[in-house]
Tab-separated table of C-alpha atoms and ligand atoms in Angstrom:
chain	number	residue	atom	x	y	z
A	641	MET	CA	-74.746	24.953	-65.177
A	642	LYS	CA	-72.963	27.500	-67.341
A	643	ILE	CA	-71.314	30.129	-65.200
A	644	LEU	CA	-69.854	33.533	-66.124
A	645	ILE	CA	-67.480	35.147	-63.613
A	646	VAL	CA	-66.838	38.865	-64.190
A	647	GLY	CA	-63.479	40.385	-63.289
A	648	SER	CA	-59.756	39.726	-63.676
A	649	GLY	CA	-58.019	39.715	-60.287
A	650	GLY	CA	-56.966	37.299	-57.687
A	651	ARG	CA	-60.461	37.180	-56.235
A	652	GLU	CA	-61.912	36.150	-59.558
A	653	HIS	CA	-59.202	33.515	-60.080
A	654	THR	CA	-60.133	32.045	-56.696
A	655	LEU	CA	-63.830	31.977	-57.656
A	656	VAL	CA	-62.807	30.173	-60.909
A	657	TRP	CA	-60.709	27.701	-58.934
A	658	LYS	CA	-63.576	26.990	-56.427
A	659	LEU	CA	-66.479	26.842	-58.919
A	660	LYS	CA	-64.450	24.650	-61.292
A	661	GLN	CA	-64.553	21.967	-58.556
A	662	SER	CA	-68.354	21.945	-58.488
A	663	PRO	CA	-69.899	18.879	-60.081
A	664	LEU	CA	-72.830	21.152	-61.039
A	665	CYS	CA	-70.631	23.377	-63.199
A	666	THR	CA	-70.474	22.277	-66.862
A	667	HIS	CA	-68.874	25.325	-68.382
A	668	LEU	CA	-67.040	28.227	-66.853
A	669	PHE	CA	-66.442	31.561	-68.559
A	670	CYS	CA	-64.470	34.527	-67.210
A	671	ALA	CA	-64.608	38.047	-68.605
A	672	PRO	CA	-62.009	39.302	-69.085
A	673	GLY	CA	-60.106	36.924	-66.766
A	674	ASN	CA	-56.313	36.722	-66.470
A	675	ALA	CA	-53.372	34.568	-67.529
A	676	GLY	CA	-53.628	32.212	-64.560
A	677	MET	CA	-57.158	31.030	-65.370
A	678	GLU	CA	-56.626	29.881	-68.955
A	679	ASN	CA	-56.696	26.199	-68.117
A	680	GLN	CA	-59.682	26.445	-65.875
A	681	ALA	CA	-62.059	28.788	-67.656
A	682	GLU	CA	-62.817	30.070	-71.130
A	683	LEU	CA	-61.728	33.702	-71.233
A	684	VAL	CA	-64.163	36.165	-72.840
A	685	ASP	CA	-62.680	39.334	-74.191
A	686	ILE	CA	-65.196	41.808	-72.591
A	687	HIS	CA	-64.040	44.365	-70.078
A	688	ALA	CA	-65.670	44.172	-66.609
A	689	GLY	CA	-67.020	47.696	-67.110
A	690	ASP	CA	-68.850	46.927	-70.328
A	691	ILE	CA	-72.276	46.320	-68.750
A	692	ASP	CA	-74.278	45.993	-71.931
A	693	GLN	CA	-71.934	43.535	-73.632
A	694	LEU	CA	-71.635	41.414	-70.550
A	695	ALA	CA	-75.395	41.163	-70.048
A	696	SER	CA	-75.885	40.407	-73.775
A	697	PHE	CA	-73.158	37.770	-73.659
A	698	ALA	CA	-74.898	36.085	-70.665
A	699	GLU	CA	-78.325	36.144	-72.351
A	700	ASN	CA	-77.019	34.919	-75.770
A	701	ASN	CA	-74.947	32.112	-74.254
A	702	ALA	CA	-77.714	30.887	-71.930
A	703	ILE	CA	-75.562	31.520	-68.826
A	704	ASP	CA	-77.249	30.040	-65.760
A	705	LEU	CA	-75.512	32.276	-63.264
A	706	VAL	CA	-73.366	35.428	-63.544
A	707	VAL	CA	-71.081	35.991	-60.554
A	708	VAL	CA	-69.740	39.545	-60.351
A	709	GLY	CA	-66.293	40.050	-58.722
A	710	PRO	CA	-65.536	43.762	-58.524
A	711	GLU	CA	-67.564	46.642	-57.124
A	712	ALA	CA	-67.431	49.026	-60.135
A	713	PRO	CA	-69.736	47.009	-62.421
A	714	LEU	CA	-72.219	46.478	-59.610
A	715	ALA	CA	-72.207	50.235	-58.919
A	716	GLU	CA	-72.852	50.768	-62.594
A	717	GLY	CA	-75.836	48.406	-62.677
A	718	LEU	CA	-74.521	45.109	-64.117
A	719	ALA	CA	-76.838	43.042	-61.898
A	720	ASP	CA	-79.857	45.099	-62.943
A	721	ALA	CA	-78.895	44.649	-66.621
A	722	CYS	CA	-78.656	40.858	-66.180
A	723	ARG	CA	-81.988	40.625	-64.326
A	724	GLU	CA	-83.717	42.727	-66.957
A	725	ARG	CA	-82.634	40.069	-69.492
A	726	GLY	CA	-83.907	37.266	-67.248
A	727	VAL	CA	-80.374	36.112	-66.339
A	728	ASN	CA	-79.683	34.935	-62.769
A	729	VAL	CA	-76.960	37.048	-61.199
A	730	PHE	CA	-75.066	36.859	-57.973
A	731	GLY	CA	-74.529	40.478	-56.752
A	732	PRO	CA	-76.567	43.465	-55.599
A	733	SER	CA	-78.538	45.936	-57.716
A	734	GLN	CA	-77.054	49.370	-58.432
A	735	ALA	CA	-79.241	50.866	-55.686
A	736	ALA	CA	-78.186	48.248	-53.160
A	737	ALA	CA	-74.521	48.561	-54.141
A	738	ARG	CA	-74.648	52.064	-52.670
A	739	LEU	CA	-73.720	50.400	-49.426
A	740	GLU	CA	-70.238	50.471	-50.892
A	741	SER	CA	-70.367	53.128	-53.607
A	742	SER	CA	-71.583	55.858	-51.231
A	743	LYS	CA	-70.101	55.989	-47.781
A	744	SER	CA	-72.567	58.621	-46.702
A	745	PHE	CA	-75.462	56.385	-47.788
A	746	ALA	CA	-73.949	53.488	-45.830
A	747	ARG	CA	-73.360	55.618	-42.720
A	748	GLN	CA	-76.919	57.075	-42.813
A	749	LEU	CA	-78.389	53.633	-43.040
A	750	MET	CA	-76.283	52.368	-40.148
A	751	LYS	CA	-77.414	55.396	-38.074
A	752	LYS	CA	-81.082	54.900	-38.888
A	753	TYR	CA	-81.030	51.242	-38.062
A	754	ASP	CA	-78.866	51.430	-34.955
A	755	ILE	CA	-75.943	49.527	-36.358
A	756	PRO	CA	-72.773	50.022	-34.339
A	757	THR	CA	-70.800	52.676	-36.196
A	758	PRO	CA	-68.217	55.402	-35.207
A	759	ALA	CA	-69.596	58.980	-34.791
A	760	PHE	CA	-69.596	60.673	-38.292
A	761	GLY	CA	-70.696	63.548	-40.428
A	762	SER	CA	-70.940	63.851	-44.175
A	763	PHE	CA	-70.125	67.124	-45.884
A	764	ASP	CA	-70.276	68.813	-49.279
A	765	ASP	CA	-68.525	71.898	-47.923
A	766	PRO	CA	-64.841	71.735	-46.770
A	767	GLN	CA	-65.409	74.451	-44.146
A	768	GLU	CA	-68.170	72.503	-42.472
A	769	ALA	CA	-66.030	69.298	-42.626
A	770	LYS	CA	-63.189	71.177	-40.809
A	771	GLN	CA	-65.674	72.554	-38.244
A	772	PHE	CA	-66.729	68.966	-37.462
A	773	VAL	CA	-63.052	68.021	-37.084
A	774	ARG	CA	-62.794	70.691	-34.421
A	775	GLU	CA	-65.856	69.472	-32.582
A	776	MET	CA	-64.510	65.939	-32.520
A	777	ALA	CA	-61.115	67.226	-31.300
A	778	LYS	CA	-62.865	68.934	-28.357
A	779	GLU	CA	-64.163	65.529	-27.300
A	780	GLY	CA	-60.622	64.157	-27.553
A	781	LYS	CA	-61.357	62.268	-30.789
A	782	GLN	CA	-59.131	61.823	-33.773
A	783	VAL	CA	-60.769	61.375	-37.205
A	784	VAL	CA	-60.640	59.435	-40.450
A	785	VAL	CA	-61.454	61.440	-43.599
A	786	LYS	CA	-63.055	59.468	-46.414
A	787	ALA	CA	-63.923	60.245	-50.010
A	788	ASP	CA	-67.675	59.455	-50.289
A	789	GLY	CA	-67.386	57.498	-53.562
A	790	LEU	CA	-65.354	54.604	-54.916
A	791	ALA	CA	-61.625	55.113	-54.714
A	792	ALA	CA	-60.122	51.611	-55.249
A	793	GLY	CA	-59.698	51.077	-51.521
A	794	LYS	CA	-57.506	54.063	-51.178
A	795	GLY	CA	-59.984	56.831	-50.290
A	796	ALA	CA	-59.692	56.697	-46.474
A	797	ILE	CA	-57.117	58.907	-44.713
A	798	VAL	CA	-56.467	58.081	-41.051
A	799	THR	CA	-55.298	61.180	-39.252
A	800	SER	CA	-53.749	61.967	-35.815
A	801	SER	CA	-54.343	65.702	-35.474
A	802	PRO	CA	-56.878	68.384	-36.628
A	803	ASN	CA	-54.245	69.811	-38.944
A	804	GLU	CA	-53.680	66.501	-40.614
A	805	ALA	CA	-57.431	66.130	-40.920
A	806	ASP	CA	-57.773	69.589	-42.553
A	807	GLN	CA	-55.103	68.558	-45.093
A	808	ALA	CA	-57.019	65.346	-45.827
A	809	VAL	CA	-60.228	67.326	-46.412
A	810	ASP	CA	-58.366	69.626	-48.836
A	811	LEU	CA	-56.728	66.627	-50.569
A	812	CYS	CA	-60.182	65.197	-51.274
A	813	MET	CA	-62.230	68.323	-51.897
A	814	LYS	CA	-59.766	70.972	-53.211
A	815	ASP	CA	-56.995	68.902	-54.848
A	816	LYS	CA	-59.571	66.282	-55.977
A	817	ALA	CA	-57.068	63.460	-55.364
A	818	PHE	CA	-59.938	60.948	-55.745
A	819	GLY	CA	-61.666	62.845	-58.517
A	820	ASP	CA	-65.497	63.111	-58.211
A	821	ALA	CA	-65.458	60.443	-55.495
A	822	GLY	CA	-64.097	63.083	-53.124
A	823	ALA	CA	-66.597	65.858	-53.871
A	824	ARG	CA	-68.374	64.802	-50.715
A	825	VAL	CA	-66.443	63.588	-47.646
A	826	VAL	CA	-67.359	61.552	-44.601
A	827	VAL	CA	-65.465	62.522	-41.425
A	828	GLU	CA	-65.639	59.948	-38.741
A	829	GLU	CA	-64.233	59.056	-35.324
A	830	ARG	CA	-61.009	57.091	-35.461
A	831	LEU	CA	-61.549	53.801	-33.704
A	832	ARG	CA	-58.797	51.490	-32.417
A	833	GLY	CA	-58.676	47.719	-32.397
A	834	PRO	CA	-58.049	44.665	-34.524
A	835	GLU	CA	-59.918	44.572	-37.865
A	836	LEU	CA	-61.955	41.687	-39.153
A	837	SER	CA	-63.557	40.924	-42.542
A	838	ILE	CA	-66.860	39.147	-42.452
A	839	LEU	CA	-68.205	37.894	-45.795
A	840	ALA	CA	-71.882	36.898	-45.653
A	841	VAL	CA	-73.964	35.584	-48.523
A	842	THR	CA	-77.548	36.780	-48.455
A	843	ASP	CA	-80.660	36.463	-50.632
A	844	GLY	CA	-82.235	39.584	-49.047
A	845	LYS	CA	-83.705	37.659	-46.118
A	846	LYS	CA	-81.510	34.762	-44.926
A	847	ILE	CA	-77.762	35.148	-44.123
A	848	VAL	CA	-75.003	32.585	-44.471
A	849	ILE	CA	-71.759	33.645	-42.849
A	850	LEU	CA	-68.490	32.499	-44.398
A	851	PRO	CA	-65.369	31.852	-42.263
A	852	PRO	CA	-63.966	35.121	-40.910
A	853	SER	CA	-60.737	36.540	-42.249
A	854	GLN	CA	-58.263	39.313	-41.623
A	855	ASP	CA	-56.765	41.558	-44.340
A	856	HIS	CA	-53.487	43.494	-44.113
A	857	LYS	CA	-54.050	46.808	-45.916
A	858	PRO	CA	-50.906	48.918	-45.377
A	859	ILE	CA	-47.986	48.240	-47.711
A	860	GLY	CA	-45.368	47.923	-44.905
A	861	GLU	CA	-44.679	45.394	-42.265
A	862	GLY	CA	-46.259	46.067	-38.898
A	863	ASP	CA	-49.058	47.862	-40.771
A	864	THR	CA	-47.011	50.894	-41.763
A	865	GLY	CA	-47.080	53.111	-44.854
A	866	PRO	CA	-49.897	53.844	-47.297
A	867	ASN	CA	-52.964	51.652	-47.681
A	868	THR	CA	-53.138	49.223	-50.579
A	869	GLY	CA	-55.960	47.021	-51.895
A	870	GLY	CA	-54.707	44.404	-49.405
A	871	MET	CA	-51.327	42.649	-49.004
A	872	GLY	CA	-52.400	39.380	-47.488
A	873	ALA	CA	-55.160	37.631	-45.497
A	874	TYR	CA	-55.825	34.552	-43.497
A	875	SER	CA	-58.871	32.526	-42.508
A	876	PRO	CA	-60.269	31.525	-40.118
A	877	VAL	CA	-59.349	34.087	-37.409
A	878	PRO	CA	-58.654	32.195	-34.196
A	879	ILE	CA	-60.044	34.847	-31.865
A	880	VAL	CA	-63.464	34.804	-33.521
A	881	ALA	CA	-65.746	32.213	-31.931
A	882	ASP	CA	-69.194	31.375	-33.279
A	883	ALA	CA	-70.656	33.418	-30.433
A	884	VAL	CA	-68.992	36.568	-31.920
A	885	LEU	CA	-70.391	35.638	-35.328
A	886	ASP	CA	-73.870	35.368	-33.865
A	887	GLU	CA	-73.452	38.783	-32.296
A	888	ILE	CA	-72.265	40.210	-35.649
A	889	ARG	CA	-75.306	38.690	-37.363
A	890	ARG	CA	-77.657	40.110	-34.756
A	891	THR	CA	-76.228	43.598	-34.365
A	892	ILE	CA	-74.924	44.211	-37.903
A	893	LEU	CA	-75.840	41.826	-40.710
A	894	GLU	CA	-79.561	41.332	-39.918
A	895	PRO	CA	-80.384	45.025	-39.301
A	896	THR	CA	-78.531	45.922	-42.489
A	897	VAL	CA	-80.397	43.416	-44.623
A	898	ILE	CA	-83.772	44.388	-43.012
A	899	GLY	CA	-82.885	48.132	-43.422
A	900	MET	CA	-82.071	47.747	-47.096
A	901	GLU	CA	-85.377	46.043	-47.733
A	902	LYS	CA	-87.243	48.841	-45.882
A	903	GLU	CA	-85.361	51.430	-47.919
A	904	GLY	CA	-86.696	49.844	-51.043
A	905	CYS	CA	-83.397	48.296	-52.234
A	906	PRO	CA	-83.249	44.735	-51.012
A	907	TYR	CA	-79.724	43.431	-50.809
A	908	THR	CA	-78.509	40.175	-52.408
A	909	GLY	CA	-75.049	38.892	-53.026
A	910	VAL	CA	-72.062	39.112	-50.658
A	911	LEU	CA	-72.494	41.544	-47.776
A	912	TYR	CA	-68.885	42.264	-46.735
A	913	ALA	CA	-68.654	43.928	-43.390
A	914	GLY	CA	-65.282	45.438	-42.555
A	915	LEU	CA	-65.323	45.542	-38.746
A	916	MET	CA	-63.145	46.824	-36.003
A	917	MET	CA	-63.316	45.096	-32.613
A	918	CYS	CA	-63.282	47.722	-29.880
A	919	GLU	CA	-63.327	46.338	-26.378
A	920	GLN	CA	-64.751	43.078	-27.777
A	921	LYS	CA	-67.616	44.872	-29.548
A	922	PRO	CA	-67.782	44.886	-33.343
A	923	TYR	CA	-68.193	48.300	-35.147
A	924	VAL	CA	-68.621	48.736	-38.859
A	925	ILE	CA	-65.698	50.473	-40.576
A	926	GLU	CA	-67.127	49.903	-44.009
A	927	PHE	CA	-69.460	47.772	-46.059
A	928	ASN	CA	-68.457	46.305	-49.403
A	929	CYS	CA	-70.933	44.877	-51.859
A	930	ARG	CA	-68.771	41.955	-53.074
A	931	PHE	CA	-66.205	39.313	-52.084
A	932	GLY	CA	-62.984	40.831	-50.553
A	933	ASP	CA	-59.654	40.773	-52.282
A	934	PRO	CA	-57.372	39.171	-50.983
A	935	GLU	CA	-59.772	37.752	-48.359
A	936	THR	CA	-61.417	35.509	-50.911
A	937	GLN	CA	-57.998	33.880	-51.614
A	938	ALA	CA	-57.980	32.690	-47.964
A	939	VAL	CA	-61.733	32.172	-47.345
A	940	LEU	CA	-62.815	29.994	-50.252
A	941	PRO	CA	-59.966	27.450	-49.783
A	942	VAL	CA	-61.230	26.673	-46.233
A	943	ILE	CA	-64.814	26.088	-47.310
A	944	ALA	CA	-65.252	22.405	-47.851
A	945	GLU	CA	-68.736	22.505	-49.373
A	946	ASP	CA	-69.663	23.249	-52.966
A	947	ILE	CA	-70.613	26.977	-52.878
A	948	LEU	CA	-72.353	27.027	-56.269
A	949	PRO	CA	-75.765	25.972	-54.877
A	950	LEU	CA	-75.436	28.738	-52.265
A	951	LEU	CA	-74.675	31.412	-54.885
A	952	MET	CA	-77.573	30.247	-57.004
A	953	GLU	CA	-79.985	30.238	-53.980
A	954	ALA	CA	-78.834	33.775	-53.162
A	955	ALA	CA	-79.476	34.966	-56.727
A	956	ARG	CA	-82.962	33.419	-56.743
A	957	GLY	CA	-83.977	34.491	-53.215
A	958	GLU	CA	-84.097	30.830	-52.048
A	959	ILE	CA	-81.630	30.519	-49.154
A	960	LYS	CA	-83.277	28.055	-46.780
A	961	GLU	CA	-81.809	29.008	-43.421
A	962	ASN	CA	-79.445	31.274	-41.492
A	963	ARG	CA	-76.157	29.457	-40.837
A	964	ILE	CA	-72.433	29.736	-40.299
A	965	ILE	CA	-70.149	27.818	-42.694
A	966	PRO	CA	-67.368	26.284	-40.566
A	967	ALA	CA	-63.725	26.574	-41.652
A	968	SER	CA	-62.149	23.312	-42.753
A	969	GLY	CA	-58.456	23.784	-41.954
A	970	SER	CA	-56.679	27.080	-42.415
A	971	ALA	CA	-55.413	29.204	-45.271
A	972	LEU	CA	-53.045	32.176	-45.474
A	973	CYS	CA	-52.544	34.323	-48.566
A	974	VAL	CA	-49.411	36.375	-49.178
A	975	VAL	CA	-49.762	38.993	-51.963
A	976	MET	CA	-46.720	39.421	-54.183
A	977	ALA	CA	-46.644	42.884	-55.660
A	978	SER	CA	-44.631	44.872	-58.137
A	979	GLY	CA	-41.969	47.019	-56.580
A	980	GLY	CA	-43.275	50.611	-56.150
A	981	TYR	CA	-46.935	49.575	-55.582
A	982	PRO	CA	-49.269	51.274	-54.459
A	983	GLY	CA	-47.401	54.059	-56.255
A	984	SER	CA	-46.125	53.659	-59.818
A	985	TYR	CA	-44.436	50.416	-60.846
A	986	GLU	CA	-43.073	48.690	-63.920
A	987	LYS	CA	-44.805	45.856	-65.795
A	988	GLY	CA	-43.706	43.047	-68.053
A	989	LYS	CA	-41.294	41.331	-65.672
A	990	PRO	CA	-41.002	37.540	-66.285
A	991	ILE	CA	-42.259	35.419	-63.331
A	992	ALA	CA	-40.183	32.336	-62.401
A	993	GLY	CA	-41.056	29.397	-60.091
A	994	LEU	CA	-44.768	28.973	-60.756
A	995	ASP	CA	-44.285	25.372	-62.142
A	996	GLN	CA	-42.115	24.504	-59.179
A	997	VAL	CA	-44.854	25.475	-56.702
A	998	GLU	CA	-47.403	23.453	-58.635
A	999	LYS	CA	-45.198	20.400	-58.691
A	1000	GLN	CA	-43.739	20.512	-55.194
A	1001	MET	CA	-46.508	22.052	-53.128
A	1002	GLN	CA	-49.547	20.070	-54.373
A	1003	ASN	CA	-52.400	20.369	-51.841
A	1004	ARG	CA	-50.172	22.617	-49.702
A	1005	ALA	CA	-50.263	25.841	-51.663
A	1006	VAL	CA	-52.089	27.377	-54.598
A	1007	VAL	CA	-51.134	30.420	-56.576
A	1008	PHE	CA	-53.931	32.806	-57.579
A	1009	HIS	CA	-53.058	35.223	-60.355
A	1010	ALA	CA	-54.023	38.888	-60.186
A	1011	GLY	CA	-51.867	41.230	-62.364
A	1012	THR	CA	-50.282	38.787	-64.780
A	1013	ALA	CA	-50.249	38.405	-68.541
A	1014	LYS	CA	-49.128	35.711	-70.949
A	1015	GLN	CA	-46.296	36.428	-73.268
A	1016	GLU	CA	-44.224	34.292	-75.572
A	1017	GLY	CA	-41.954	32.532	-73.235
A	1018	GLY	CA	-44.132	32.626	-70.148
A	1019	ILE	CA	-46.111	34.599	-67.619
A	1020	VAL	CA	-45.138	38.222	-66.915
A	1021	THR	CA	-46.284	40.881	-64.419
A	1022	SER	CA	-48.988	43.279	-65.599
A	1023	GLY	CA	-50.361	44.905	-62.424
A	1024	GLY	CA	-49.646	46.213	-58.928
A	1025	ARG	CA	-50.766	43.153	-57.059
A	1026	VAL	CA	-49.391	40.312	-59.167
A	1027	LEU	CA	-50.033	37.020	-57.318
A	1028	GLY	CA	-51.875	35.807	-54.260
A	1029	VAL	CA	-49.915	32.834	-52.926
A	1030	THR	CA	-52.191	30.844	-50.568
A	1031	GLY	CA	-50.773	28.285	-48.160
A	1032	LEU	CA	-53.091	25.562	-46.939
A	1033	GLY	CA	-52.868	23.565	-43.698
A	1034	ARG	CA	-54.655	21.833	-40.834
A	1035	ASP	CA	-54.001	24.906	-38.686
A	1036	PHE	CA	-52.668	28.457	-38.931
A	1037	ASP	CA	-48.972	27.484	-38.413
A	1038	GLU	CA	-49.066	24.979	-41.244
A	1039	ALA	CA	-50.822	27.371	-43.598
A	1040	TYR	CA	-48.323	30.065	-42.742
A	1041	ALA	CA	-45.307	27.854	-43.343
A	1042	ASN	CA	-46.704	26.587	-46.603
A	1043	ALA	CA	-47.540	30.051	-47.891
A	1044	TYR	CA	-44.004	31.426	-47.319
A	1045	GLN	CA	-42.328	28.234	-48.619
A	1046	ALA	CA	-44.278	28.749	-51.894
A	1047	VAL	CA	-43.562	32.507	-52.008
A	1048	GLU	CA	-39.848	31.829	-51.707
A	1049	MET	CA	-39.961	29.626	-54.826
A	1050	ILE	CA	-41.359	32.441	-56.945
A	1051	SER	CA	-39.419	35.383	-58.204
A	1052	PHE	CA	-39.626	38.357	-60.482
A	1053	ASP	CA	-37.640	41.598	-60.827
A	1054	GLY	CA	-38.696	43.989	-58.084
A	1055	ALA	CA	-41.072	41.543	-56.309
A	1056	TYR	CA	-42.262	42.849	-52.955
A	1057	TYR	CA	-44.318	41.049	-50.294
A	1058	ARG	CA	-44.938	41.477	-46.574
A	1059	LYS	CA	-43.118	38.971	-44.472
A	1060	ASP	CA	-45.493	39.334	-41.555
A	1061	ILE	CA	-48.924	38.311	-42.798
A	1062	GLY	CA	-50.758	36.862	-39.807
A	1063	TYR	CA	-48.465	38.566	-37.252
A	1064	ARG	CA	-51.341	39.091	-34.814
A	1065	VAL	CA	-51.810	35.351	-34.520
A	1066	ARG	CA	-48.048	34.630	-34.365
A	1067	GLN	CA	-47.592	37.232	-31.560
A	1068	LYS	CA	-49.876	35.236	-29.300
B	499	AMP	P1	-62.118	51.990	-45.683
B	499	AMP	O1	-61.795	52.438	-47.088
B	499	AMP	O2	-63.328	52.686	-45.192
B	499	AMP	O3	-62.211	50.513	-45.664
B	499	AMP	O4	-60.905	52.315	-44.790
B	499	AMP	C1	-59.601	51.755	-45.064
B	499	AMP	C2	-58.883	51.489	-43.790
B	499	AMP	O5	-58.765	52.719	-43.005
B	499	AMP	C3	-59.582	50.509	-42.863
B	499	AMP	O6	-59.293	49.218	-43.134
B	499	AMP	C4	-59.057	50.933	-41.499
B	499	AMP	O7	-57.737	50.382	-41.318
B	499	AMP	C5	-58.861	52.375	-41.637
B	499	AMP	N1	-60.070	53.055	-41.084
B	499	AMP	C6	-61.165	53.394	-41.758
B	499	AMP	N2	-62.158	53.913	-40.999
B	499	AMP	C7	-61.634	53.941	-39.754
B	499	AMP	C8	-62.093	54.354	-38.447
B	499	AMP	N3	-63.318	54.912	-38.276
B	499	AMP	N4	-61.278	54.203	-37.468
B	499	AMP	C9	-60.083	53.690	-37.533
B	499	AMP	N5	-59.564	53.247	-38.753
B	499	AMP	C10	-60.294	53.374	-39.791
B	500	LIG	N1	-59.494	43.660	-48.976
B	500	LIG	C1	-60.245	44.766	-48.945
B	500	LIG	C2	-61.338	44.840	-49.936
B	500	LIG	O1	-61.569	43.856	-50.639
B	500	LIG	O2	-61.951	45.862	-50.040
């Protein structure tokens, strides 16, 4: 099979790494890809936002399956464009991608189909949003204010008082901090509890649950400071037994898939449920319409089976049965970022130590590139999140030790990483 992966981050490098191992894969393209993939895939110089060119490339090169990494091209209709040309594609249609691209659409669906969700309201008018904040405060509830549209993972503002919530509403709606994405806001009850990322592959009917993972969104240790795209992840999550996954399937994943079909936009691809466990019960914080980043860098390495058949079955509507894929061993990914991220940062810093990890940590760690570029003389930084360094092991402790051993071999000017990825497990 000839495969085209769309995207250029750590998630896509992990997909390349995994699909490259499939005996069914004869040729792997990545558009536009990154410097870390050059030996594993043929890079195609088309931007992930260039829907028409990507779909034409897939058609003209007889691609058997297009696998879409990021949310933006899905929200812009890349999967529809491929299907119109008769190309198999792993990823939801534009209408189905609204589960991620419109938080109000997602919350309304959850309400209609009784999927456990925090109390919420969606508003086009700042005054009404603030009024709702007051009503929630009367019930003793704090709120989270969210831009309705896509904001690169940064559009949710967790607040502790009505005044803070008012400021967040103004930031979205008056200051337009998230552009048009914030013209509508969702205000919702702030829940408390550990978060969990569940990635499930679906063909619109059957659901296959991948090993659970946990992301670390804030920039600072102990989950402090502003949110980022994600600073690290591990999989599996020791507290999550198969019984919990069965409950998540029954109360969240199945009703969502059934609801989407009833709404006339059947969902295929990865259904990513960002959950919060409150008193042992899972609530949906958000849905994403794609693999998580950096969750993928920890989840795919613990999947022993070849996932290409599964992705193909999802694209064709041919998944045979509901199941849970067991984790084989453990993986922990530490994101190395440019100093200053998620604010402004410098690029072009030479990265040292990549060869050393490859030579000395074979089978114990793998480095996935995200914001890197090739220059004469070597690999340099070119983005906020630069590398995802994944440690592998038989159990959590081994994966943790291997990840940080590899991280310490790598250096670049201004490199920043959290030293506490997986702290919830280590505290136990
Ligand atoms: P989102 O963009 O919706 O994924 O939100 C980003 C982060 O904000 C989540 O990972 C949570 O840490 C936090 N968050 C979002 N919604 C809530 C909520 N209702 N209660 C508590 N925390 C939340
Ligand atoms: N790691 C969070 C996300 O992929 O949205």
